[in-house]
Coordinates of C-alpha atoms and ligand atoms in Angstrom, one line a residue:
X246 CA 53.7 33.0 9.9
X247 CA 52.7 29.8 8.4
X248 CA 49.5 29.7 6.7
X249 CA 47.7 26.5 7.7
X250 CA 45.3 24.2 5.9
X251 CA 42.3 23.4 8.1
X252 CA 39.2 20.6 8.3
X253 CA 36.2 21.4 10.4
X254 CA 34.7 18.0 10.8
X255 CA 30.7 18.7 12.0
X256 CA 31.4 21.9 9.8
X257 CA 27.2 21.9 9.2
X258 CA 26.2 22.6 13.1
X259 CA 25.9 25.0 14.8
X260 CA 29.0 25.2 16.0
X261 CA 30.7 24.3 12.5
X262 CA 28.7 27.0 11.4
X263 CA 30.7 29.3 14.0
X264 CA 33.6 28.1 13.4
X265 CA 33.4 28.7 9.1
X266 CA 31.9 32.1 10.9
X267 CA 35.1 33.2 12.7
X268 CA 37.5 31.9 10.6
X269 CA 36.8 33.9 7.4
X270 CA 39.2 36.4 8.1
X271 CA 42.2 34.3 10.3
X272 CA 45.4 35.2 9.5
X273 CA 46.8 31.8 10.3
X274 CA 43.9 29.4 9.5
X275 CA 42.3 28.4 6.4
X276 CA 39.4 25.8 6.0
X277 CA 40.3 23.4 3.2
X278 CA 37.7 20.3 3.7
X279 CA 34.6 20.5 5.4
X280 CA 33.2 17.1 6.9
X281 CA 29.7 16.2 8.1
X282 CA 27.4 12.9 8.4
X283 CA 26.5 10.7 5.3
X284 CA 23.2 13.2 5.0
X285 CA 25.2 15.7 4.1
X286 CA 27.6 14.4 2.2
X287 CA 28.9 14.8 -1.4
X288 CA 26.5 18.4 -1.3
X289 CA 28.4 21.5 -1.8
X290 CA 28.2 23.0 1.6
X291 CA 26.3 25.9 0.3
X292 CA 23.4 23.7 -0.5
X293 CA 24.3 20.9 2.9
X294 CA 23.9 23.4 5.5
X295 CA 21.1 25.3 6.8
X296 CA 23.0 28.8 8.0
X297 CA 22.3 30.3 10.9
X298 CA 24.7 32.9 11.3
X299 CA 23.5 36.3 11.0
X300 CA 26.5 37.0 8.6
X301 CA 26.2 35.8 5.1
X302 CA 27.7 32.6 4.6
X303 CA 31.6 33.6 3.0
X304 CA 32.1 32.5 -0.7
X305 CA 35.1 30.6 0.3
X306 CA 33.3 27.6 1.9
X307 CA 29.9 28.1 -0.7
X308 CA 31.1 25.3 -3.5
X309 CA 33.5 23.2 -1.2
X310 CA 32.0 19.6 -1.6
X311 CA 31.2 18.2 2.2
X312 CA 33.3 15.3 2.8
X313 CA 32.4 12.3 4.7
X314 CA 34.5 12.2 8.2
X315 CA 37.0 9.7 7.4
X316 CA 40.6 10.4 8.0
X317 CA 41.5 9.4 4.5
X318 CA 39.5 12.4 2.9
X319 CA 41.4 14.6 4.6
X320 CA 45.1 14.1 4.0
X321 CA 46.3 17.1 3.0
X322 CA 45.2 18.9 5.7
X323 CA 47.4 20.3 8.7
X324 CA 44.8 19.8 11.5
X325 CA 41.7 19.3 12.1
X326 CA 38.8 21.5 14.0
X327 CA 35.5 19.2 15.6
X328 CA 32.4 20.4 16.2
X329 CA 31.0 16.6 16.0
X330 CA 27.8 15.4 17.6
X331 CA 28.9 13.5 20.4
X332 CA 27.2 10.4 19.4
X333 CA 30.1 10.2 16.5
X334 CA 33.1 12.0 17.9
X335 CA 34.7 8.9 19.9
X336 CA 35.4 6.8 16.7
X337 CA 35.7 9.7 14.4
X338 CA 38.1 11.8 16.4
X339 CA 40.6 8.4 17.6
X340 CA 40.6 7.3 13.7
X341 CA 41.9 11.2 12.3
X342 CA 44.5 11.1 15.6
X343 CA 45.5 7.6 14.9
X344 CA 46.1 8.9 11.0
X345 CA 48.2 11.5 11.9
X346 CA 46.0 14.4 12.1
X347 CA 45.8 16.5 15.4
X348 CA 42.2 17.0 16.5
X349 CA 41.5 20.1 18.4
X350 CA 37.7 19.3 19.5
X351 CA 34.3 20.5 21.2
X352 CA 32.9 17.4 21.9
X353 CA 32.8 15.6 25.0
X354 CA 34.2 12.8 24.5
X355 CA 38.0 13.0 25.4
X356 CA 37.7 15.7 28.0
X357 CA 38.0 13.3 30.6
X358 CA 40.9 11.3 29.3
X359 CA 44.1 11.2 31.4
X360 CA 46.2 12.2 28.7
X361 CA 44.2 14.2 26.8
X362 CA 44.1 18.4 27.4
X363 CA 41.2 20.3 28.6
X364 CA 42.3 24.0 27.7
X365 CA 41.3 26.9 28.1
X366 CA 44.5 28.9 27.1
X367 CA 44.6 31.5 29.8
X368 CA 43.1 29.1 33.0
X369 CA 45.6 26.4 32.5
X370 CA 48.1 26.6 29.0
X371 CA 50.6 23.7 30.5
X372 CA 48.1 21.2 30.5
X373 CA 49.0 21.5 26.7
X374 CA 52.0 19.0 28.0
X375 CA 49.7 15.9 27.8
X376 CA 49.8 15.5 24.8
X377 CA 53.3 14.4 25.0
X378 CA 51.6 11.2 26.9
X379 CA 49.1 10.3 24.1
X380 CA 49.9 7.5 22.2
X381 CA 47.1 7.9 19.0
X382 CA 50.3 7.2 16.3
X383 CA 54.2 6.1 17.6
X384 CA 55.7 9.5 16.4
X385 CA 53.6 11.7 18.3
X386 CA 52.1 13.5 15.0
X387 CA 48.5 12.4 15.9
X388 CA 46.5 13.9 19.1
X389 CA 44.0 15.4 20.4
X390 CA 43.1 18.5 22.3
X391 CA 39.7 19.4 23.9
X392 CA 37.5 22.2 25.5
X393 CA 35.6 22.7 27.6
X394 CA 31.7 22.4 28.1
X395 CA 30.4 25.6 27.6
X396 CA 29.2 26.0 31.6
X397 CA 32.1 25.2 32.8
X398 CA 34.3 28.2 30.6
X399 CA 32.5 30.9 32.1
X400 CA 32.2 29.1 35.9
X401 CA 36.2 28.3 35.6
X402 CA 37.8 31.4 34.1
X403 CA 35.6 33.2 36.7
X404 CA 36.6 30.6 39.9
X405 CA 41.0 30.9 39.0
X406 CA 41.6 33.9 40.3
X407 CA 39.8 33.0 43.4
X408 CA 41.4 29.5 43.7
X409 CA 45.1 31.0 43.0
X410 CA 44.7 33.9 45.8
X411 CA 41.9 32.2 48.4
X412 CA 41.4 28.9 47.8
X413 CA 37.6 26.8 46.9
X414 CA 36.7 24.8 49.5
X415 CA 33.3 24.4 47.6
X416 CA 30.6 25.8 44.9
X417 CA 27.3 26.1 44.3
X418 CA 26.4 26.9 40.4
X419 CA 23.3 27.2 38.8
X420 CA 23.6 28.1 35.3
X421 CA 20.7 29.8 32.9
X422 CA 21.7 28.3 29.1
X423 CA 21.2 29.7 25.8
X424 CA 18.9 27.6 23.5
X425 CA 22.4 27.5 20.8
X426 CA 23.8 25.7 23.2
X427 CA 21.9 22.7 21.9
X428 CA 22.5 22.7 18.9
X429 CA 20.1 23.3 15.8
X430 CA 17.1 22.6 14.9
X431 CA 17.9 22.0 19.0
X432 CA 15.1 22.8 21.7
X433 CA 11.4 22.6 19.8
X434 CA 9.8 26.1 20.3
X435 CA 7.0 25.1 22.0
X436 CA 9.3 23.9 24.8
X437 CA 10.8 27.0 25.0
X438 CA 9.0 30.2 24.1
X439 CA 8.0 31.6 27.3
X440 CA 9.4 28.6 29.7
X441 CA 12.3 28.0 31.7
X442 CA 13.3 23.8 31.4
X443 CA 14.9 23.0 34.7
X444 CA 17.2 19.8 33.4
X445 CA 19.6 19.5 31.0
X446 CA 20.5 16.0 29.8
X447 CA 24.0 15.0 30.8
X448 CA 25.1 18.5 31.1
X449 CA 25.3 18.5 35.5
X450 CA 28.3 15.6 35.6
X451 CA 30.1 17.5 33.0
X452 CA 29.8 21.3 35.0
X453 CA 30.9 19.2 38.5
X454 CA 33.7 17.2 36.7
X455 CA 35.6 19.9 34.4
X456 CA 36.2 22.8 36.2
X457 CA 38.7 20.0 38.8
X458 CA 40.3 18.9 35.9
X459 CA 41.0 22.4 34.5
X460 CA 42.1 23.7 38.0
X461 CA 44.2 20.9 38.8
X462 CA 47.6 21.1 38.9
X463 CA 50.0 19.2 36.2
X464 CA 52.9 16.8 37.5
X465 CA 55.1 13.9 35.8
X466 CA 52.5 13.9 32.9
X467 CA 49.5 13.2 34.9
X468 CA 46.9 16.2 36.0
X469 CA 45.6 16.0 39.9
X470 CA 42.8 17.0 40.1
X471 CA 41.3 19.9 42.5
X472 CA 39.7 18.8 45.1
X473 CA 36.0 20.5 45.9
X474 CA 32.9 19.5 46.0
X475 CA 30.3 21.4 43.0
X476 CA 26.9 21.1 43.0
X477 CA 25.2 22.1 40.0
X478 CA 21.7 22.6 38.2
X479 CA 21.8 23.5 34.6
X480 CA 18.3 25.2 32.9
X481 CA 17.5 26.2 29.8
X482 CA 16.2 29.0 29.2
X483 CA 14.1 31.1 26.5
X484 CA 17.9 33.3 25.2
X485 CA 19.6 33.0 21.9
X486 CA 23.1 32.9 23.1
X487 CA 25.3 33.6 26.2
X488 CA 25.3 31.1 29.2
X489 CA 24.5 32.9 32.4
X490 CA 25.7 31.2 35.3
X491 CA 24.4 32.2 39.2
X492 CA 27.5 31.1 41.7
X493 CA 28.0 30.9 45.0
X494 CA 31.9 29.8 46.5
X495 CA 33.1 29.0 50.1
X496 CA 36.9 30.1 50.1
X497 CA 39.4 28.4 52.2
X498 CA 41.2 31.4 53.4
X499 CA 38.6 34.0 54.4
X500 CA 38.2 37.5 52.1
X501 CA 36.9 40.4 52.4
X502 CA 34.7 41.9 49.0
X503 CA 37.5 44.3 47.8
X504 CA 39.8 41.7 48.3
X505 CA 37.9 39.3 45.9
X506 CA 37.0 42.2 43.9
X507 CA 40.7 43.1 44.0
X508 CA 41.5 39.2 42.7
X509 CA 39.5 39.1 39.9
X510 CA 40.4 42.7 39.1
X511 CA 44.1 42.1 38.9
X512 CA 44.5 38.7 37.4
X513 CA 46.8 38.6 34.4
X514 CA 46.3 35.7 31.9
X515 CA 48.9 33.9 31.7
X516 CA 49.0 34.0 27.9
X517 CA 48.8 38.1 27.4
X518 CA 52.4 38.3 26.3
X519 CA 51.8 35.5 23.5
X520 CA 49.8 37.8 20.9
X521 CA 47.3 35.4 19.9
X522 CA 44.8 36.8 17.2
X523 CA 41.6 35.7 19.0
X524 CA 42.9 36.5 22.8
X525 CA 40.7 38.8 24.3
X526 CA 42.0 41.8 26.1
X527 CA 40.6 41.6 28.8
X528 CA 39.5 37.5 29.6
X529 CA 37.2 38.5 32.8
X530 CA 35.6 41.7 33.0
X531 CA 34.2 42.9 36.3
X532 CA 31.3 44.8 35.9
X533 CA 30.2 46.9 38.7
X534 CA 26.8 47.9 37.9
X535 CA 23.7 45.5 39.6
X536 CA 22.1 44.9 36.6
X537 CA 24.9 43.8 34.5
X538 CA 25.9 41.9 32.9
X539 CA 23.5 40.6 30.7
X540 CA 23.4 38.0 27.9
X541 CA 22.0 40.3 25.2
X542 CA 24.0 43.4 26.1
X543 CA 27.4 41.1 26.8
X544 CA 27.5 38.1 25.2
X545 CA 29.3 39.4 22.0
X546 CA 31.8 41.6 24.0
X547 CA 35.2 41.3 22.8
X548 CA 34.3 38.9 19.8
X549 CA 32.4 36.7 22.1
X550 CA 35.4 35.8 24.4
X551 CA 35.3 37.7 27.1
X552 CA 33.8 36.0 30.4
X553 CA 31.8 38.9 32.2
X554 CA 31.4 38.5 36.0
X555 CA 29.0 41.1 38.3
X556 CA 27.0 41.3 41.2
X557 CA 30.0 39.9 43.6
X558 CA 28.6 40.1 47.0
X559 CA 28.7 38.2 50.8
X560 CA 27.0 35.5 50.4
X561 CA 24.5 34.0 53.6
X562 CA 25.5 30.7 52.5
X563 CA 29.5 30.2 52.3
X564 CA 31.5 33.3 51.6
X565 CA 30.7 34.8 47.7
X566 CA 28.5 35.5 44.9
X567 CA 28.3 36.0 41.5
X568 CA 27.3 36.0 38.4
X569 CA 29.2 35.1 35.4
X570 CA 28.5 34.9 31.3
X571 CA 29.9 33.9 28.4
X572 CA 28.7 33.2 24.9
X573 CA 28.6 29.8 24.3
X574 CA 29.3 29.2 21.1
X575 CA 31.6 31.3 21.0
X576 CA 33.9 31.3 23.8
X577 CA 32.3 28.0 25.1
X578 CA 32.7 26.3 21.6
X579 CA 34.2 27.9 18.6
X580 CA 36.1 30.8 19.7
X581 CA 37.6 28.5 22.3
X582 CA 38.4 25.6 20.0
X583 CA 40.7 28.7 17.9
X584 CA 41.9 29.9 20.5
X585 CA 43.2 26.6 21.6
X586 CA 44.8 26.0 18.2
X587 CA 46.8 29.2 17.9
X588 CA 48.3 28.5 21.4
X589 CA 48.8 24.6 20.2
X590 CA 51.2 26.9 17.4
X591 CA 53.1 29.7 19.6
X592 CA 54.3 26.7 21.3
X593 CA 54.9 24.7 18.6
X594 CA 52.8 21.7 18.6
X595 CA 51.1 23.1 15.1
X596 CA 53.9 24.0 12.5
Ligands
NAP650 P1 24.9 20.0 16.3 O1 23.9 21.2 15.7 O2 23.8 18.9 16.7 O3 25.8 19.8 14.7 C1 26.2 18.3 14.9 C2 27.0 17.8 13.5 O4 27.3 16.5 13.6 C3 26.9 18.6 12.0 O5 27.8 18.6 11.4 C4 26.2 16.8 12.1 O6 26.1 17.1 10.3 C5 27.9 16.3 12.7 N1 27.1 14.8 12.5 C6 25.9 14.1 13.5 N2 26.0 12.8 12.9 C7 27.2 12.7 12.5 C8 27.8 11.6 11.6 N3 27.3 10.4 12.0 N4 28.9 11.4 11.0 C9 29.5 12.9 11.0 N5 29.4 13.7 11.5 C10 28.1 13.8 12.1 O7 25.4 20.2 17.3 P2 26.4 21.5 17.6 O8 25.3 22.3 18.4 O9 27.0 22.3 16.6 O10 27.3 21.1 18.9 C11 28.2 20.2 18.2 C12 29.6 19.7 19.1 O11 30.4 20.8 20.0 C13 28.4 19.0 20.2 O12 29.6 17.6 20.6 C14 28.4 19.5 21.5 O13 28.2 19.1 22.4 C15 29.5 20.2 21.4 N6 29.3 21.9 21.9 C16 28.1 22.4 21.8 C17 28.1 23.7 22.1 C18 27.1 24.8 21.8 O14 26.9 25.7 22.9 N7 26.4 25.0 20.8 C19 29.2 23.9 23.3 C20 29.9 23.2 23.7 C21 30.5 22.5 22.8 P3 25.1 16.6 10.0 O15 24.5 18.3 9.8 O16 25.3 15.7 8.2 O17 23.7 15.7 10.3

């Protein structure tokens, strides 16, 4: 397997640091360039980043000089991961794609672009072919692939078996989102300690839109969105990692609880056979203990790449209710983007 030289934009942020931690021993990808804002540029990474991971900063990045996020400074990389703030991601990611440098992004900016794949490899790997519709460069060398919002990931992964087996007619979801989802320094401690904040700006519209693109079908170079209404309430809770969701679903075909559990338990990921280094053995785990899943106990399952489901029960309104949970900065951000890159390698888009 070829080794890829990888650039990382937004390297100093919460998601950027998670990329560095996960990629430390990656068999295919080696970080060779780091980018952040002008505030950090010019400094060695060890000085620029306020390291918040629980494992030591890898030696391989400590002395790398942080660069401004300009494509001409990243000529020697094969592609970049982006953990950029959304206020700057449109211009910077577009500049890289136009310069022929593929971008695998966490930011929201291009997720709803009709030519950009919004990807969960276990849910919609075929959407990768949307890349052929992009026109950043004449020769197709520059393109953008995105991973979804950190709530949309466990939500859509858990909905996928139900959507395939029974069809979804409606959905109500309330998220209890960890503070690491707000980046660093994020939410002031006086706001969140011993408290719940019943509003996260901009979050609910992403939760309403992204599952419909992810569950949509690709035909003739376009995604036809799934068509069901979603009601979403996003809240912030004093949990460090792991977004927990309370979900109620209406189904097009009636199904009893055994059939619903079977659909989730028997669901086979379409990328199972591809042997991708970051792919979890079980992307969807159904817990039967009604106390589970819990962020503190289960956010790190399978390296943080698993979506955990529990409390599947008959709903008194609509059809079925359950809880879903996943690690927001791993499965919902850096780890998800790395899995996207691995799929892009296997499918020949990165070589
Ligand atoms: P963060 O901790 O605030 O980090 C933001 C990064 O963007 C930093 O590296 C920062 O560099 C860089 N940046 C800011 N302004 C810049 C500029 N003008 N030019 C170049 N770089 C600039 O945020 P985060 O939580 O890591 O999130 C990063 C992205 O991932 C966001 O788009 C977010 O919505 C998305 N995301 C986050 C999560 C999560 O759970 N946290 C999940 C999914 C997606 P400096 O340090 O130099 O300022």
